[in-house]
Coordinates of C-alpha atoms and ligand atoms in Angstrom, one line a residue:
M75 CA -25.2 3.4 -16.3
A76 CA -22.2 4.5 -14.3
K77 CA -18.7 4.6 -15.7
N78 CA -16.5 1.6 -15.4
A79 CA -13.2 1.2 -13.7
A80 CA -10.2 -1.1 -14.1
V81 CA -6.7 -2.1 -13.0
I82 CA -3.8 -2.3 -15.4
G83 CA -0.6 -4.3 -14.8
H84 CA 1.5 -7.1 -16.0
P85 CA 0.9 -9.8 -14.9
I86 CA -2.6 -8.9 -13.6
A87 CA -4.6 -12.2 -13.6
H88 CA -4.2 -12.7 -9.9
S89 CA -5.1 -9.1 -8.9
K90 CA -7.7 -9.0 -6.1
S91 CA -8.8 -5.5 -7.1
P92 CA -11.7 -6.7 -9.3
R93 CA -13.2 -8.6 -6.4
I94 CA -13.0 -5.6 -4.1
H95 CA -14.5 -3.0 -6.4
N96 CA -17.1 -5.3 -7.9
F97 CA -18.2 -6.1 -4.4
W98 CA -18.7 -2.4 -3.6
M99 CA -20.4 -1.7 -6.9
G100 CA -22.9 -4.4 -5.9
Q101 CA -23.2 -3.0 -2.3
Y102 CA -23.8 0.6 -3.5
N103 CA -26.0 -0.2 -6.5
I104 CA -23.5 1.2 -9.0
S105 CA -24.2 -0.3 -12.4
A106 CA -20.7 -0.5 -13.6
S107 CA -17.9 -3.1 -13.7
Y108 CA -14.3 -3.2 -12.8
T109 CA -12.0 -5.3 -14.9
A110 CA -8.3 -6.3 -15.0
V111 CA -6.4 -5.3 -18.1
D112 CA -3.1 -6.9 -18.9
I113 CA -0.7 -4.3 -20.5
A114 CA 2.8 -5.5 -21.2
P115 CA 5.6 -2.9 -20.8
T116 CA 6.1 -2.8 -24.5
E117 CA 2.4 -1.9 -25.1
S118 CA 2.1 0.8 -22.5
D119 CA 2.7 3.8 -24.8
V120 CA -0.2 2.7 -27.0
K121 CA -2.6 1.1 -24.6
I122 CA -2.5 3.5 -21.7
P123 CA -3.5 6.5 -23.8
Q124 CA -6.3 4.5 -25.3
L125 CA -7.7 3.7 -21.9
L126 CA -7.3 7.3 -20.7
A127 CA -9.3 8.4 -23.8
N128 CA -12.1 6.0 -23.0
E129 CA -15.2 8.1 -22.1
N130 CA -16.8 5.1 -20.3
L131 CA -14.0 4.9 -17.7
A132 CA -14.2 6.8 -14.5
G133 CA -10.5 5.9 -13.9
F134 CA -8.3 3.0 -13.1
N135 CA -5.7 1.5 -10.8
I136 CA -2.2 1.0 -11.8
T137 CA 0.1 -1.7 -10.5
L138 CA 3.5 -3.1 -11.5
P139 CA 5.2 -2.4 -13.8
H140 CA 3.4 0.9 -14.7
K141 CA 3.2 2.9 -11.5
E142 CA 5.9 5.3 -12.6
R143 CA 5.4 5.1 -16.3
I144 CA 1.8 6.3 -15.9
I145 CA 3.0 9.7 -14.5
S146 CA 3.9 11.1 -18.0
F147 CA 0.3 10.4 -19.2
C148 CA -1.3 12.4 -16.3
D149 CA -2.3 16.1 -16.7
A150 CA -1.5 16.7 -13.0
L151 CA -0.5 14.8 -9.9
T152 CA -1.7 15.0 -6.3
A153 CA 0.8 15.9 -3.6
D154 CA 0.7 12.3 -2.4
A155 CA 1.6 10.9 -5.9
K156 CA 4.4 13.5 -6.2
A157 CA 5.9 12.7 -2.8
I158 CA 5.7 8.9 -3.3
G159 CA 6.9 9.2 -6.9
A160 CA 4.4 6.7 -8.1
V161 CA 0.7 6.7 -9.2
N162 CA -1.6 3.8 -8.3
T163 CA -4.9 5.5 -9.2
V164 CA -6.0 7.9 -12.0
Y165 CA -9.3 9.7 -12.1
K166 CA -10.8 12.6 -14.1
D167 CA -11.5 15.9 -12.4
D168 CA -14.5 18.1 -13.2
A169 CA -12.6 19.7 -16.1
G170 CA -11.9 16.3 -17.6
R171 CA -8.2 16.4 -16.7
I172 CA -6.4 13.1 -15.9
I173 CA -5.2 13.3 -12.3
G174 CA -2.7 10.8 -11.0
T175 CA -2.8 10.0 -7.3
N176 CA -1.5 7.5 -4.9
T177 CA -3.7 5.9 -2.2
D178 CA -1.2 3.5 -0.7
A179 CA -0.1 5.8 2.1
Y180 CA -3.8 6.4 3.0
G181 CA -4.3 2.6 2.8
F182 CA -1.4 1.9 5.1
W183 CA -2.4 4.3 7.8
Q184 CA -6.1 3.8 7.6
N185 CA -5.6 0.0 8.1
I186 CA -3.8 0.8 11.4
V187 CA -6.2 3.3 12.8
A188 CA -9.2 1.2 11.8
A189 CA -7.8 -1.5 14.1
Y190 CA -6.4 0.9 16.8
P191 CA -8.2 4.2 16.6
N192 CA -6.1 5.8 19.3
F193 CA -2.8 4.7 18.0
S194 CA -0.4 7.5 17.1
V195 CA 3.3 7.8 16.1
T196 CA 3.4 11.6 16.6
G197 CA 6.8 12.3 18.2
D198 CA 7.8 8.6 18.3
K199 CA 10.4 6.4 16.7
V200 CA 9.4 3.8 14.2
C201 CA 11.2 1.2 12.2
V202 CA 10.6 0.2 8.6
L203 CA 12.0 -2.9 7.1
G204 CA 12.6 -2.6 3.3
A205 CA 13.2 0.3 0.9
G206 CA 11.2 -0.6 -2.2
G207 CA 8.0 1.0 -3.6
A208 CA 5.8 0.0 -0.7
A209 CA 8.3 1.4 1.8
R210 CA 8.1 4.8 0.1
A211 CA 4.3 5.0 0.6
V212 CA 4.7 3.8 4.2
I213 CA 7.4 6.3 5.1
Y214 CA 5.5 9.1 3.5
A215 CA 2.5 8.3 5.6
L216 CA 4.6 8.1 8.8
K217 CA 6.2 11.5 8.0
Q218 CA 2.7 12.9 7.7
Q219 CA 1.7 11.4 11.0
G220 CA 4.6 13.3 12.6
A221 CA 6.9 10.4 13.5
R222 CA 10.0 11.9 15.2
Q223 CA 12.5 9.3 13.9
I224 CA 12.1 6.8 11.1
V225 CA 14.8 4.1 10.8
I226 CA 15.0 2.2 7.6
C227 CA 16.6 -1.2 7.5
N228 CA 17.1 -2.8 4.1
R229 CA 19.3 -5.6 2.7
T230 CA 20.7 -3.2 0.1
H231 CA 22.1 -0.4 2.2
K232 CA 22.4 2.1 -0.7
K233 CA 18.6 1.9 -1.4
A234 CA 17.9 2.6 2.3
E235 CA 20.3 5.6 2.2
K236 CA 18.7 7.0 -0.9
L237 CA 15.2 6.8 0.7
A238 CA 16.5 8.2 4.0
D239 CA 18.1 11.2 2.3
E240 CA 14.9 11.9 0.4
F241 CA 12.5 11.7 3.4
G242 CA 14.8 12.6 6.3
C243 CA 15.1 9.2 7.9
D244 CA 17.9 7.2 9.5
V245 CA 19.4 4.0 8.3
C246 CA 20.5 0.8 10.0
D247 CA 22.3 -2.2 8.6
W248 CA 20.2 -5.2 7.6
G249 CA 20.1 -7.7 10.3
D250 CA 21.4 -5.2 12.8
Y251 CA 18.1 -4.0 14.0
A252 CA 17.3 -6.1 17.1
E253 CA 18.5 -3.5 19.7
L254 CA 17.2 -0.7 17.6
L255 CA 13.7 -1.9 18.3
A256 CA 14.2 -1.0 22.0
D257 CA 12.2 2.3 21.9
C258 CA 10.2 1.8 18.8
K259 CA 6.4 2.5 18.8
L260 CA 5.8 0.8 15.5
L261 CA 7.6 -1.9 13.4
V262 CA 6.5 -2.3 9.7
N263 CA 7.7 -5.0 7.4
T264 CA 7.5 -3.8 3.8
T265 CA 9.8 -6.5 2.3
S266 CA 8.5 -9.5 0.6
L267 CA 10.1 -11.8 3.3
G268 CA 7.5 -14.0 4.9
M269 CA 5.3 -14.1 1.9
S270 CA 4.2 -17.5 0.7
G271 CA 7.0 -18.8 -1.5
Q272 CA 9.6 -16.3 -0.2
P273 CA 12.2 -16.8 2.4
P274 CA 11.2 -16.2 6.0
L275 CA 11.7 -12.9 7.8
E276 CA 14.1 -13.8 10.6
I277 CA 13.8 -11.2 13.3
D278 CA 14.3 -11.1 17.0
L279 CA 11.6 -9.0 18.7
S280 CA 12.9 -9.4 22.2
F281 CA 13.9 -5.7 22.5
L282 CA 10.6 -4.4 21.1
P283 CA 8.5 -2.6 23.8
Q284 CA 5.4 -4.4 25.0
D285 CA 3.1 -1.5 23.8
A286 CA 4.6 -1.4 20.3
L287 CA 2.5 -2.2 17.3
V288 CA 3.7 -4.6 14.5
N289 CA 2.4 -4.4 11.0
D290 CA 3.2 -6.5 8.0
I291 CA 2.2 -5.5 4.6
V292 CA 2.5 -9.1 3.4
Y293 CA -1.0 -10.6 3.5
A294 CA -0.4 -14.1 2.0
P295 CA -0.4 -15.7 4.5
L296 CA -2.8 -13.5 6.4
Q297 CA -1.1 -14.2 9.7
T298 CA 2.6 -14.0 8.9
E299 CA 5.3 -15.4 11.0
L300 CA 6.2 -11.9 12.1
L301 CA 2.7 -11.3 13.3
Q302 CA 2.6 -14.6 15.0
K303 CA 5.7 -13.7 16.9
A304 CA 4.3 -10.3 17.8
A305 CA 1.1 -11.9 19.1
A306 CA 2.9 -14.5 21.1
R307 CA 4.8 -11.9 23.1
G308 CA 1.6 -9.8 23.6
N309 CA 2.2 -7.0 21.1
K310 CA -0.6 -5.4 19.1
Y311 CA -0.5 -6.3 15.5
V312 CA -2.3 -5.4 12.2
Q313 CA -2.4 -7.7 9.2
G314 CA -1.5 -6.5 5.8
I315 CA -4.7 -7.3 3.9
G316 CA -6.3 -4.1 5.2
M317 CA -3.8 -1.9 3.4
L318 CA -5.0 -3.5 0.1
L319 CA -8.6 -2.9 1.1
Y320 CA -8.2 0.7 2.3
Q321 CA -6.1 1.8 -0.7
A322 CA -9.0 0.6 -2.8
Q323 CA -11.5 2.4 -0.6
K324 CA -9.9 5.8 -1.4
A325 CA -9.7 5.0 -5.2
F326 CA -13.4 4.0 -5.2
Q327 CA -14.2 7.4 -3.6
Y328 CA -12.3 9.3 -6.2
W329 CA -14.3 7.5 -9.0
Y330 CA -17.8 7.3 -7.4
G331 CA -17.9 9.9 -4.7
V332 CA -18.8 7.3 -2.0
L333 CA -16.3 6.1 0.7
P334 CA -17.2 2.4 0.7
E335 CA -17.2 0.3 3.8
V336 CA -14.3 -2.1 4.5
S337 CA -16.3 -4.9 6.1
D338 CA -15.6 -8.4 7.2
A339 CA -17.9 -9.6 4.3
L340 CA -15.6 -7.8 1.9
Q341 CA -12.5 -9.3 3.4
K342 CA -14.1 -12.7 3.2
E343 CA -15.0 -12.2 -0.5
V344 CA -11.4 -11.1 -1.3
L345 CA -9.8 -14.0 0.5
S346 CA -12.1 -16.7 -0.9
S347 CA -10.5 -18.8 -3.5
Ligands
ATR1000 P1 7.6 -3.3 -3.3 O1 7.2 -2.4 -4.4 O2 6.5 -4.3 -2.9 O3 8.1 -2.6 -2.1 P2 10.2 -3.9 -4.2 O4 10.4 -2.5 -4.7 O5 10.7 -5.0 -5.1 O6 8.7 -4.3 -3.9 O7 10.9 -4.1 -2.8 C1 11.1 -5.3 -2.2 C2 11.8 -5.2 -0.8 O8 11.9 -6.4 -0.2 C3 13.1 -4.5 -0.9 O9 13.3 -3.7 0.2 C4 14.0 -5.7 -0.9 O10 15.3 -5.5 -0.5 P3 16.5 -5.0 -1.5 O11 16.3 -3.5 -1.7 O12 17.8 -5.3 -0.9 O13 16.3 -5.8 -2.8 C5 13.3 -6.6 0.1 N1 13.7 -8.0 -0.1 C6 13.3 -8.9 -1.1 N2 13.9 -10.1 -1.0 C7 14.7 -10.0 0.1 C8 15.5 -10.9 0.8 N3 15.7 -12.2 0.4 N4 16.2 -10.5 1.9 C9 16.1 -9.2 2.3 N5 15.3 -8.3 1.7 C10 14.6 -8.7 0.7

């Protein structure tokens, strides 16, 4: 019997992670299960150490609101987790130490290159909408990929400035980014705008170069209005669901030593109601 895995968060009932990991456990004949564990913020100091002490767990994923709180329970952090300032995956190393890592940056970039293997931002200008937790992982990945200039546009200017100072980026005012897109190689939406139930992302893409790629990390709906606009004017685009699948891929590898396949069948399973 292999060790189990889990995701902790609050709320957690709608997490798609159990579907992803249980699908792979079936595909790779790993006799274990992946469950969702609801841990309220007030319970975290008791319940997180209990989970970490569980010998039958290979590790677990961490989602809101515990991605920062978990750090103090880890014995060590990977460079990715340190730079992003949040942990979305814990695993145990050979010595049994609890290692906190973050697979969101990997998930973001892998999603793009899986669709466009030759796509690169090395030496290029890119534009990131939003300055929340997801933006941190995206910006870290873009820095690693050698982007020359990263411009952050966020409704709350101060948050964009803080992130820009930390990662060496530029800032532009929210709603002022139309012309800024003129020489962008990549536009990424990391805000919640355009998500089902949220306000739309109102954006004019007319300055965006024809060969630029557009990525939305929103995946409900799968084809957001932003992606529809990009497709309508002939731009390459990548849907957000892949970031979720690829961040999971890396976590699975940490726990079970196999880099599982991100297949159409998996995506279908995850999106089925
Ligand atoms: P996540 O961890 O998914 O990035 P988050 O940290 O709550 O979530 O960040 C949400 C992002 O969406 C932020 O950039 C937020 O902008 P603010 O920093 O100004 O709050 C952005 N966002 C959410 N609702 C928005 C709205 N109605 N208009 C513009 N930006 C919005």
